[in-house]
CSV table of C-alpha atoms in Angstrom, one decimal:
chain,number,residue,atom,x,y,z
A,7,MET,CA,-26.4,-18.5,-26.3
A,8,THR,CA,-28.6,-18.6,-23.5
A,9,THR,CA,-27.8,-15.3,-20.8
A,10,THR,CA,-30.7,-15.9,-18.3
A,11,PRO,CA,-31.8,-18.4,-16.3
A,12,PRO,CA,-35.1,-19.7,-16.1
A,13,PRO,CA,-37.6,-18.4,-13.7
A,14,ALA,CA,-37.3,-19.4,-10.2
A,15,ALA,CA,-39.9,-20.7,-7.6
A,16,PRO,CA,-41.8,-18.4,-5.3
A,17,GLY,CA,-39.3,-17.0,-2.3
A,18,TYR,CA,-36.1,-17.9,-4.3
A,19,ASP,CA,-34.9,-14.4,-4.4
A,20,ALA,CA,-35.4,-13.9,-0.8
A,21,ARG,CA,-33.8,-17.5,0.2
A,22,ARG,CA,-30.9,-16.8,-1.7
A,23,GLN,CA,-29.8,-12.9,-0.4
A,24,ALA,CA,-30.8,-14.7,3.7
A,25,LEU,CA,-28.2,-17.7,2.6
A,26,HIS,CA,-26.1,-14.8,1.0
A,27,ASN,CA,-26.0,-12.9,4.0
A,28,ARG,CA,-25.0,-16.0,6.5
A,29,LEU,CA,-22.0,-16.7,3.9
A,30,VAL,CA,-20.7,-13.2,3.9
A,31,GLU,CA,-21.2,-12.7,7.9
A,32,GLY,CA,-19.1,-15.8,8.0
A,33,LEU,CA,-16.6,-15.3,6.1
A,34,ASN,CA,-13.2,-13.4,6.1
A,35,LEU,CA,-13.4,-11.9,2.2
A,36,LYS,CA,-9.6,-11.1,2.7
A,37,ALA,CA,-8.5,-14.6,3.4
A,38,VAL,CA,-10.9,-15.7,0.8
A,39,PHE,CA,-9.2,-13.2,-2.0
A,40,GLU,CA,-5.6,-14.7,-0.7
A,41,ILE,CA,-6.6,-18.2,-1.6
A,42,PRO,CA,-5.0,-18.8,-5.4
A,43,GLU,CA,-6.9,-18.1,-8.1
A,44,ASP,CA,-7.1,-21.7,-9.8
A,45,ARG,CA,-8.3,-22.8,-6.5
A,46,ARG,CA,-10.4,-19.9,-4.8
A,47,ARG,CA,-13.9,-20.6,-7.0
A,48,ALA,CA,-13.5,-24.3,-6.3
A,49,GLU,CA,-13.0,-24.1,-2.5
A,50,MET,CA,-15.8,-21.4,-2.5
A,51,ARG,CA,-18.1,-23.6,-4.1
A,52,THR,CA,-17.5,-26.6,-1.8
A,53,LEU,CA,-18.3,-24.3,1.3
A,54,ILE,CA,-21.5,-23.1,-0.2
A,55,ASP,CA,-22.6,-26.4,-1.3
A,56,ARG,CA,-21.9,-27.8,2.5
A,57,MET,CA,-24.1,-24.5,3.6
A,58,LEU,CA,-26.9,-25.5,1.4
A,59,ASP,CA,-26.9,-29.0,2.7
A,60,THR,CA,-28.7,-27.3,5.9
A,61,GLU,CA,-31.2,-25.7,3.9
A,62,PRO,CA,-34.3,-27.8,3.2
A,63,GLY,CA,-36.1,-25.7,0.9
A,64,LEU,CA,-33.9,-26.3,-2.2
A,65,ALA,CA,-35.1,-29.9,-3.2
A,66,LEU,CA,-34.6,-29.3,-6.8
A,67,ALA,CA,-31.4,-29.9,-8.2
A,68,GLY,CA,-31.4,-27.4,-10.5
A,69,GLU,CA,-32.6,-24.5,-8.2
A,70,ARG,CA,-29.1,-25.6,-5.9
A,71,GLN,CA,-27.1,-25.3,-8.6
A,72,ARG,CA,-28.6,-22.2,-9.7
A,73,MET,CA,-28.1,-20.5,-6.2
A,74,ILE,CA,-24.5,-21.9,-5.9
A,75,ALA,CA,-23.4,-20.2,-9.0
A,76,GLU,CA,-25.5,-16.9,-8.4
A,77,MET,CA,-23.4,-17.1,-4.8
A,78,LEU,CA,-20.5,-17.2,-6.3
A,79,ASP,CA,-20.8,-14.6,-8.8
A,80,ASP,CA,-22.4,-12.3,-5.9
A,81,VAL,CA,-18.8,-13.3,-3.8
A,82,LEU,CA,-15.9,-13.5,-6.2
A,83,GLY,CA,-17.4,-12.0,-9.5
A,84,LEU,CA,-19.6,-9.4,-11.0
A,85,GLY,CA,-23.0,-10.6,-9.7
A,86,PRO,CA,-25.8,-11.0,-12.5
A,87,LEU,CA,-23.4,-9.4,-15.0
A,88,GLU,CA,-21.1,-12.8,-14.9
A,89,PRO,CA,-23.3,-14.4,-17.6
A,90,LEU,CA,-23.2,-11.8,-19.8
A,91,LEU,CA,-19.7,-11.1,-19.3
A,92,HIS,CA,-19.0,-14.6,-20.4
A,93,ASP,CA,-21.3,-14.8,-23.7
A,94,PRO,CA,-19.3,-14.1,-26.7
A,95,THR,CA,-22.1,-12.8,-28.9
A,96,VAL,CA,-22.7,-9.4,-26.5
A,97,SER,CA,-20.5,-6.7,-27.3
A,98,ASP,CA,-21.7,-3.9,-24.6
A,99,ILE,CA,-24.0,-4.6,-21.7
A,100,LEU,CA,-25.9,-1.3,-20.3
A,101,VAL,CA,-27.1,-1.3,-16.8
A,102,ASN,CA,-30.0,1.2,-16.3
A,103,GLY,CA,-30.6,0.8,-12.5
A,104,PRO,CA,-31.1,-2.5,-11.3
A,105,ARG,CA,-34.4,-3.6,-13.2
A,106,GLU,CA,-33.1,-2.5,-16.9
A,107,VAL,CA,-30.2,-4.1,-18.3
A,108,TYR,CA,-29.7,-4.2,-21.9
A,109,VAL,CA,-27.1,-6.1,-24.2
A,110,ASP,CA,-25.7,-5.2,-27.7
A,111,ARG,CA,-25.9,-8.5,-29.6
A,112,ARG,CA,-24.8,-8.9,-33.3
A,113,GLY,CA,-25.8,-4.9,-33.5
A,114,LYS,CA,-28.8,-4.8,-31.9
A,115,LEU,CA,-30.1,-3.6,-28.3
A,116,GLU,CA,-32.2,-6.4,-26.4
A,117,LEU,CA,-33.6,-5.9,-22.9
A,118,THR,CA,-32.2,-9.3,-20.7
A,119,GLU,CA,-34.2,-10.9,-17.6
A,120,VAL,CA,-31.3,-10.2,-15.7
A,121,ARG,CA,-32.1,-8.2,-12.8
A,122,PHE,CA,-30.4,-6.7,-9.6
A,123,ARG,CA,-31.7,-6.7,-5.8
A,124,ASP,CA,-31.7,-3.2,-5.7
A,125,ASP,CA,-29.6,0.0,-6.0
A,126,ALA,CA,-27.2,-1.0,-3.6
A,127,HIS,CA,-26.4,-4.4,-5.5
A,128,VAL,CA,-25.7,-2.4,-8.3
A,129,LEU,CA,-23.8,-0.3,-6.0
A,130,GLN,CA,-22.1,-3.3,-4.3
A,131,VAL,CA,-20.8,-4.7,-7.8
A,132,LEU,CA,-19.7,-1.5,-9.4
A,133,ASP,CA,-17.3,-0.8,-6.2
A,134,ARG,CA,-15.8,-4.1,-6.8
A,135,ILE,CA,-14.9,-3.0,-10.4
A,136,VAL,CA,-13.4,0.1,-9.6
A,137,SER,CA,-11.7,-0.7,-5.9
A,138,ARG,CA,-9.3,-2.9,-7.9
A,139,LEU,CA,-8.0,0.1,-9.5
A,140,GLY,CA,-7.3,2.2,-6.7
A,141,ARG,CA,-10.5,4.4,-7.8
A,142,ARG,CA,-13.9,5.1,-5.8
A,143,ILE,CA,-17.5,6.3,-6.6
A,144,ASP,CA,-19.7,8.2,-4.0
A,145,GLU,CA,-21.7,10.9,-4.1
A,146,THR,CA,-18.8,13.3,-3.7
A,147,SER,CA,-17.6,11.4,-6.7
A,148,PRO,CA,-20.4,10.2,-8.7
A,149,MET,CA,-18.9,9.3,-12.0
A,150,VAL,CA,-15.9,6.8,-13.0
A,151,ASP,CA,-14.4,5.2,-15.9
A,152,ALA,CA,-12.6,2.0,-15.2
A,153,ARG,CA,-11.8,-1.0,-17.2
A,154,LEU,CA,-12.3,-4.9,-16.2
A,155,ALA,CA,-9.3,-7.4,-16.0
A,156,ASP,CA,-10.0,-8.2,-19.8
A,157,GLY,CA,-9.7,-4.7,-20.8
A,158,SER,CA,-13.5,-4.0,-21.0
A,159,ARG,CA,-14.0,-0.5,-20.6
A,160,VAL,CA,-16.7,1.0,-18.3
A,161,ASN,CA,-18.3,3.8,-17.5
A,162,ALA,CA,-20.5,4.5,-14.7
A,163,VAL,CA,-22.7,7.2,-13.3
A,164,ILE,CA,-24.8,6.8,-9.7
A,165,PRO,CA,-27.2,9.1,-8.3
A,166,PRO,CA,-28.1,12.1,-7.8
A,167,LEU,CA,-26.8,12.3,-11.3
A,168,ALA,CA,-28.5,9.2,-12.5
A,169,LEU,CA,-32.0,9.5,-11.7
A,170,LYS,CA,-33.1,6.4,-12.6
A,171,GLY,CA,-30.4,4.4,-10.3
A,172,PRO,CA,-27.1,3.5,-10.8
A,173,THR,CA,-25.9,3.3,-14.5
A,174,ILE,CA,-23.3,1.1,-15.7
A,175,SER,CA,-22.1,1.2,-19.5
A,176,ILE,CA,-19.7,-1.8,-20.2
A,177,ARG,CA,-17.9,-1.9,-23.7
A,178,ARG,CA,-16.8,-5.3,-24.0
A,179,PHE,CA,-13.2,-6.3,-25.0
A,180,GLY,CA,-12.8,-9.3,-27.3
A,181,THR,CA,-10.8,-11.8,-26.2
A,182,LYS,CA,-10.1,-13.2,-29.8
A,183,PRO,CA,-9.0,-10.0,-32.0
A,184,LEU,CA,-10.6,-9.9,-35.2
A,185,THR,CA,-8.7,-10.7,-38.1
A,186,LEU,CA,-8.6,-9.3,-42.0
A,187,ASP,CA,-10.0,-12.1,-42.9
A,188,ASP,CA,-13.3,-11.8,-40.4
A,189,LEU,CA,-13.5,-8.3,-41.5
A,190,LEU,CA,-13.6,-9.4,-45.0
A,191,ARG,CA,-15.9,-11.9,-44.2
A,192,PHE,CA,-18.2,-9.6,-42.6
A,193,LYS,CA,-18.2,-7.1,-45.6
A,194,MET,CA,-16.8,-4.0,-43.6
A,195,LEU,CA,-14.2,-3.7,-46.8
A,196,THR,CA,-13.7,-5.3,-49.9
A,197,PRO,CA,-10.2,-7.4,-50.9
A,198,GLU,CA,-9.4,-4.2,-53.2
A,199,MET,CA,-9.6,-2.1,-50.0
A,200,ALA,CA,-7.5,-4.4,-48.0
A,201,LYS,CA,-4.6,-4.6,-50.7
A,202,PHE,CA,-4.6,-0.8,-50.6
A,203,PHE,CA,-4.4,-0.7,-46.8
A,204,GLU,CA,-1.5,-3.0,-46.8
A,205,ALA,CA,0.4,-0.9,-49.3
A,206,ALA,CA,-0.2,2.2,-47.4
A,207,ILE,CA,1.3,0.6,-44.1
A,208,LYS,CA,4.1,-0.6,-45.6
A,209,ALA,CA,4.6,2.5,-47.8
A,210,ARG,CA,4.8,4.4,-44.0
A,211,MET,CA,1.9,6.5,-44.9
A,212,ASN,CA,0.0,8.3,-41.6
A,213,VAL,CA,-3.6,7.2,-41.3
A,214,VAL,CA,-6.4,8.8,-39.5
A,215,ILE,CA,-9.5,6.4,-39.1
A,216,SER,CA,-12.8,8.4,-38.3
A,217,GLY,CA,-15.7,7.2,-37.3
A,218,GLY,CA,-18.9,7.4,-34.2
A,219,THR,CA,-19.1,5.7,-31.3
A,220,GLY,CA,-19.0,1.8,-31.6
A,221,SER,CA,-18.5,2.1,-35.5
A,222,GLY,CA,-15.3,-0.5,-35.5
A,223,LYS,CA,-12.3,2.4,-35.7
A,224,THR,CA,-10.3,0.6,-32.7
A,225,THR,CA,-11.0,-3.1,-34.4
A,226,LEU,CA,-9.7,-1.8,-38.1
A,227,LEU,CA,-6.8,0.1,-36.3
A,228,ASN,CA,-5.9,-3.1,-34.6
A,229,THR,CA,-6.3,-5.1,-38.0
A,230,LEU,CA,-4.1,-2.5,-40.0
A,231,SER,CA,-1.6,-2.5,-37.4
A,232,ARG,CA,-0.5,-6.2,-38.7
A,233,PHE,CA,0.4,-4.8,-41.6
A,234,ILE,CA,3.5,-3.0,-39.6
A,235,PRO,CA,6.7,-4.8,-40.2
A,236,ASP,CA,7.9,-7.2,-37.6
A,237,GLY,CA,11.4,-5.5,-37.1
A,238,GLU,CA,10.0,-1.8,-36.1
A,239,ARG,CA,9.6,-0.7,-32.5
A,240,VAL,CA,6.0,0.8,-32.2
A,241,VAL,CA,5.1,2.8,-29.1
A,242,THR,CA,0.6,2.5,-28.5
A,243,ILE,CA,-0.9,5.1,-26.5
A,244,GLU,CA,-4.7,4.2,-25.1
A,245,ASP,CA,-6.6,5.4,-22.6
A,246,ALA,CA,-7.7,1.6,-21.7
A,247,ALA,CA,-5.7,-0.7,-23.3
A,248,GLU,CA,-7.8,-2.3,-26.5
A,249,LEU,CA,-4.8,-2.6,-29.0
A,250,GLN,CA,-3.1,-6.4,-29.5
A,251,LEU,CA,-0.2,-5.7,-31.7
A,252,GLN,CA,1.5,-9.0,-33.0
A,253,GLN,CA,4.8,-7.7,-33.7
A,254,ARG,CA,7.7,-8.7,-31.3
A,255,HIS,CA,9.2,-5.0,-30.6
A,256,VAL,CA,5.8,-3.2,-29.0
A,257,VAL,CA,5.6,-1.0,-26.0
A,258,PRO,CA,2.0,-0.4,-24.8
A,259,LEU,CA,1.5,2.9,-22.8
A,260,GLU,CA,-1.8,3.3,-20.9
A,261,THR,CA,-2.9,6.8,-19.4
A,262,ARG,CA,-3.8,7.1,-15.7
A,263,PRO,CA,-6.8,9.3,-14.0
A,264,PRO,CA,-6.0,11.3,-11.4
A,265,ASN,CA,-6.3,10.0,-7.7
A,266,THR,CA,-8.8,10.4,-5.0
A,267,GLU,CA,-6.9,13.6,-4.0
A,268,GLY,CA,-7.3,14.8,-7.6
A,269,LYS,CA,-3.4,14.4,-8.4
A,270,GLY,CA,-0.7,11.8,-10.5
A,271,GLN,CA,-3.2,12.3,-13.9
A,272,VAL,CA,-1.2,11.2,-16.9
A,273,THR,CA,-2.6,12.3,-20.4
A,274,THR,CA,-2.6,11.2,-23.6
A,275,ARG,CA,-1.0,14.4,-24.5
A,276,ASP,CA,1.9,13.9,-21.7
A,277,LEU,CA,2.5,10.0,-23.3
A,278,VAL,CA,2.8,11.1,-26.8
A,279,ARG,CA,5.1,13.9,-26.0
A,280,ASN,CA,7.3,11.3,-23.5
A,281,CYS,CA,7.5,8.7,-26.3
A,282,LEU,CA,8.8,10.9,-28.9
A,283,ARG,CA,12.1,10.2,-26.3
A,284,MET,CA,11.8,6.5,-26.7
A,285,ARG,CA,13.2,6.2,-30.3
A,286,PRO,CA,9.9,4.6,-32.1
A,287,ASP,CA,9.5,3.8,-35.8
A,288,ARG,CA,5.6,4.5,-35.1
A,289,ILE,CA,3.2,5.6,-32.8
A,290,VAL,CA,-0.1,4.4,-32.7
A,291,VAL,CA,-2.7,6.8,-30.2
A,292,GLY,CA,-6.0,4.6,-29.6
A,293,GLU,CA,-8.1,7.7,-30.1
A,294,CYS,CA,-7.0,11.4,-30.4
A,295,ARG,CA,-9.6,13.7,-28.6
A,296,GLY,CA,-7.6,16.5,-27.3
A,297,GLY,CA,-4.6,18.9,-27.4
A,298,GLU,CA,-2.6,15.6,-27.8
A,299,ALA,CA,-3.9,16.1,-31.6
A,300,PHE,CA,-1.3,18.9,-31.8
A,301,ASP,CA,1.8,16.4,-30.5
A,302,MET,CA,0.6,13.6,-32.9
A,303,LEU,CA,0.7,15.7,-36.1
A,304,GLN,CA,3.9,17.1,-35.1
A,305,ALA,CA,5.6,13.9,-34.7
A,306,MET,CA,4.0,12.7,-38.1
A,307,ASN,CA,5.5,15.6,-39.6
A,308,THR,CA,9.1,15.2,-37.8
A,309,GLY,CA,10.4,11.6,-39.0
A,310,HIS,CA,7.5,9.4,-37.3
A,311,ASP,CA,6.1,8.4,-40.5
A,312,GLY,CA,3.7,5.7,-40.5
A,313,SER,CA,1.7,6.6,-37.6
A,314,LEU,CA,-2.1,5.7,-36.9
A,315,THR,CA,-4.7,7.1,-34.6
A,316,THR,CA,-8.4,7.1,-34.5
A,317,LEU,CA,-10.8,10.4,-33.9
A,318,HIS,CA,-14.7,10.6,-33.3
A,319,ALA,CA,-16.0,12.4,-37.1
A,320,ASN,CA,-18.8,11.7,-39.1
A,321,THR,CA,-17.2,12.5,-42.8
A,322,PRO,CA,-12.9,12.4,-43.8
A,323,ARG,CA,-13.8,16.6,-43.7
A,324,ASP,CA,-15.2,16.7,-40.7
A,325,ALA,CA,-12.1,14.7,-39.3
A,326,LEU,CA,-10.0,17.2,-40.5
A,327,SER,CA,-12.0,20.3,-39.1
A,328,ARG,CA,-11.9,18.0,-35.5
A,329,LEU,CA,-8.2,18.2,-35.7
A,330,GLU,CA,-8.3,21.8,-36.3
A,331,THR,CA,-10.4,22.0,-32.9
A,332,MET,CA,-8.3,19.9,-31.1
A,333,ILE,CA,-4.9,21.9,-31.9
A,334,MET,CA,-6.7,24.8,-30.5
A,335,MET,CA,-7.4,22.8,-27.4
A,336,ALA,CA,-3.8,22.6,-26.7
A,337,GLY,CA,-3.8,26.5,-26.3
A,338,PHE,CA,-2.1,27.1,-29.5
A,339,GLU,CA,-3.6,30.4,-31.3
A,340,LEU,CA,-2.3,29.5,-35.1
A,341,PRO,CA,-3.8,31.1,-37.9
A,342,VAL,CA,-6.4,28.9,-40.0
A,343,LYS,CA,-4.0,28.6,-43.0
A,344,ALA,CA,-1.2,27.5,-40.8
A,345,MET,CA,-3.2,24.6,-39.0
A,346,ARG,CA,-4.5,23.1,-42.4
A,347,GLN,CA,-0.9,23.4,-43.5
A,348,GLN,CA,0.1,20.9,-40.4
A,349,ILE,CA,-2.6,18.7,-41.0
A,350,SER,CA,-2.3,17.9,-44.7
A,351,SER,CA,1.4,18.1,-44.5
A,352,ALA,CA,1.2,15.1,-41.5
A,353,VAL,CA,-2.3,13.3,-42.7
A,354,ASN,CA,-1.9,11.1,-45.7
A,355,LEU,CA,-5.1,8.9,-45.8
A,356,VAL,CA,-8.4,9.4,-43.9
A,357,ILE,CA,-10.6,6.1,-43.7
A,358,GLN,CA,-13.8,6.6,-42.5
A,359,VAL,CA,-16.2,3.7,-41.0
A,360,SER,CA,-19.7,4.1,-40.2
A,361,ARG,CA,-22.1,2.2,-37.9
A,362,LEU,CA,-25.5,1.8,-40.5
A,363,GLN,CA,-29.0,0.9,-39.6
A,364,GLY,CA,-29.3,-2.8,-38.0
A,365,GLY,CA,-25.3,-2.4,-36.4
A,366,VAL,CA,-24.0,-3.0,-40.0
A,367,ARG,CA,-20.4,-1.8,-40.1
A,368,LYS,CA,-18.7,-0.3,-43.1
A,369,VAL,CA,-15.7,1.4,-44.4
A,370,THR,CA,-17.7,4.1,-46.2
A,371,SER,CA,-14.9,6.1,-47.4
A,372,VAL,CA,-11.2,5.8,-48.3
A,373,THR,CA,-10.0,9.7,-49.0
A,374,GLU,CA,-6.3,11.0,-49.8
A,375,VAL,CA,-5.3,14.3,-48.4
A,376,LEU,CA,-3.4,16.4,-51.4
A,377,GLY,CA,-2.6,19.4,-49.8
A,378,MET,CA,-3.5,23.1,-50.0
A,379,GLU,CA,-5.2,25.0,-52.3
A,380,ALA,CA,-5.7,28.4,-51.2
A,381,ASP,CA,-6.7,27.9,-47.5
A,382,VAL,CA,-8.8,24.7,-48.1
A,383,ILE,CA,-7.3,21.2,-47.9
A,384,VAL,CA,-8.0,19.2,-51.0
A,385,LEU,CA,-9.2,15.4,-50.4
A,386,GLN,CA,-10.6,12.9,-53.3
A,387,ASP,CA,-12.0,9.9,-52.3
A,388,ILE,CA,-10.6,6.4,-53.9
A,389,PHE,CA,-12.8,3.8,-52.3
A,390,GLU,CA,-16.5,4.2,-51.4
A,391,TYR,CA,-19.7,2.6,-50.2
A,392,ARG,CA,-23.0,3.7,-51.4
A,393,LYS,CA,-26.1,2.8,-49.3
A,394,GLN,CA,-29.0,1.6,-51.3
A,395,GLY,CA,-31.3,1.0,-48.8
A,396,VAL,CA,-32.5,-1.3,-45.9
A,397,ARG,CA,-33.9,-4.8,-46.1
A,398,GLU,CA,-36.6,-6.0,-43.9
A,399,THR,CA,-34.6,-7.5,-41.0
A,400,GLY,CA,-33.7,-3.7,-40.6
A,401,LYS,CA,-30.0,-4.1,-41.7
A,402,ALA,CA,-29.1,-1.3,-44.7
A,403,TYR,CA,-27.1,-2.8,-47.8
A,404,GLY,CA,-25.3,-1.2,-50.7
A,405,GLN,CA,-22.3,-0.9,-52.9
A,406,PHE,CA,-18.8,-0.7,-52.5
A,407,ARG,CA,-17.3,1.1,-55.4
A,408,ALA,CA,-13.8,2.3,-57.0
A,409,THR,CA,-14.2,6.1,-58.2
A,410,GLY,CA,-12.0,5.8,-60.6
A,411,VAL,CA,-9.2,8.1,-59.4
A,412,ARG,CA,-5.8,7.0,-59.0
A,413,PRO,CA,-4.1,8.1,-55.5
A,414,ALA,CA,-1.5,10.3,-56.1
A,415,CYS,CA,0.5,8.3,-53.3
A,416,VAL,CA,1.0,5.1,-55.9
A,417,PRO,CA,4.5,5.9,-56.4
A,418,ARG,CA,5.4,6.2,-53.1
A,419,MET,CA,3.6,2.5,-52.3
A,420,GLU,CA,5.8,1.3,-55.6
A,421,ALA,CA,9.1,2.9,-54.0
A,422,ALA,CA,8.3,0.7,-50.9
A,423,ASN,CA,8.3,-2.4,-52.7
A,424,ALA,CA,4.4,-2.0,-52.1
A,425,ARG,CA,3.1,-2.9,-56.0
A,426,LEU,CA,-0.9,-2.8,-56.8
A,427,PRO,CA,-2.6,-4.4,-59.7
A,428,ALA,CA,-2.8,-1.8,-62.6
A,429,ASP,CA,-6.8,-2.3,-62.5
A,430,LEU,CA,-7.1,-1.8,-58.7
A,431,PHE,CA,-8.7,2.0,-59.1
A,432,ALA,CA,-10.6,1.4,-62.2
A,433,GLU,CA,-14.2,2.9,-61.8
A,434,ARG,CA,-16.4,0.2,-60.8
A,435,VAL,CA,-18.8,-1.8,-58.5
A,436,LEU,CA,-16.5,-3.6,-56.3
A,437,MET,CA,-18.9,-5.5,-54.1
A,438,ALA,CA,-22.8,-5.4,-53.6
A,439,ASP,CA,-24.5,-6.8,-50.5
A,440,GLY,CA,-27.7,-6.3,-51.3
């Protein structure tokens, strides 16, 4: 799908800017946004079309239509970013100043031909994003986290902190959530893993999904949540609402940043503690990154089995170490052994996901937490992905394997009527993508 228009005629940008200034000067923008949304764009198109009738330089129909579209995007949308936001193949949009806009498309970064006029144009678009949320970004507050109407996450940094000009990072929010069939088709995991995950969720095992940025943690969490039985009350807690649970009884909660006076903040930890009073059957935390990990573990240990969360870590062992660090961030000075006992009794499974070369996303290990031996948490891998190389296209390839270890949690799964094939865990290659 094309996201950049053909080159414009000389002087096009200057003429468009002059026309844009004329349009804005003659508009009552407050009145424009009071027009019902389903009619707003059509009425603005008619207005711009009439204005262009007085412009003799726009002889080419294609150039005229391009100017109408760009002026509509500038007035009603997010300017040059609008075509990228409507491109389903784009997962990330990265603006490094007015003249450098990258996209992540199918796992690869690409430099686009999208350009802003200048820094002021970028700031105008950015102000439109944050003002809808009652936020601000200026020299006194040069960083902001926000989200678009579709849930896409936005982070922005402006000068003097950003040296190349205003910087915007947009993590796209898919309008159509990926299903388990999609993940199987992309070879992110195998059917055997999927059966095991389904049994784990039905047996109310506590699951931590670990991985790096952009590795697919939230996507996998969203997919696994579909195995939660429909009759349970699920409370979800997120910084930016991304989860799309399909159950009937879901209570989504979202954190709130401080206002311009630095007040009114509601953190993930506040919501985790509050949700314990909401009679949840399961708690789903979009991501643990601080002191809320302690409250999440407490909930897992006190009757909220079957809870799920994600966190940033490179290996299952690192994930448990990060949980220790986050417990300390909560302000509790517990002995190391006590912390590890809390973690080992709360967490049943750690699913590691990784983004490999070429943007390939894989479930690289499924690890069971067995408990404590002395001061060490004992782990055992059930499934793993072994990378074997990189193709000429730059994409990594390898094999999914069953390690041959029969999980200690199988009786718990069987007691929940989640029966698995006897040979599911036999040591073998499950799938090769090389």
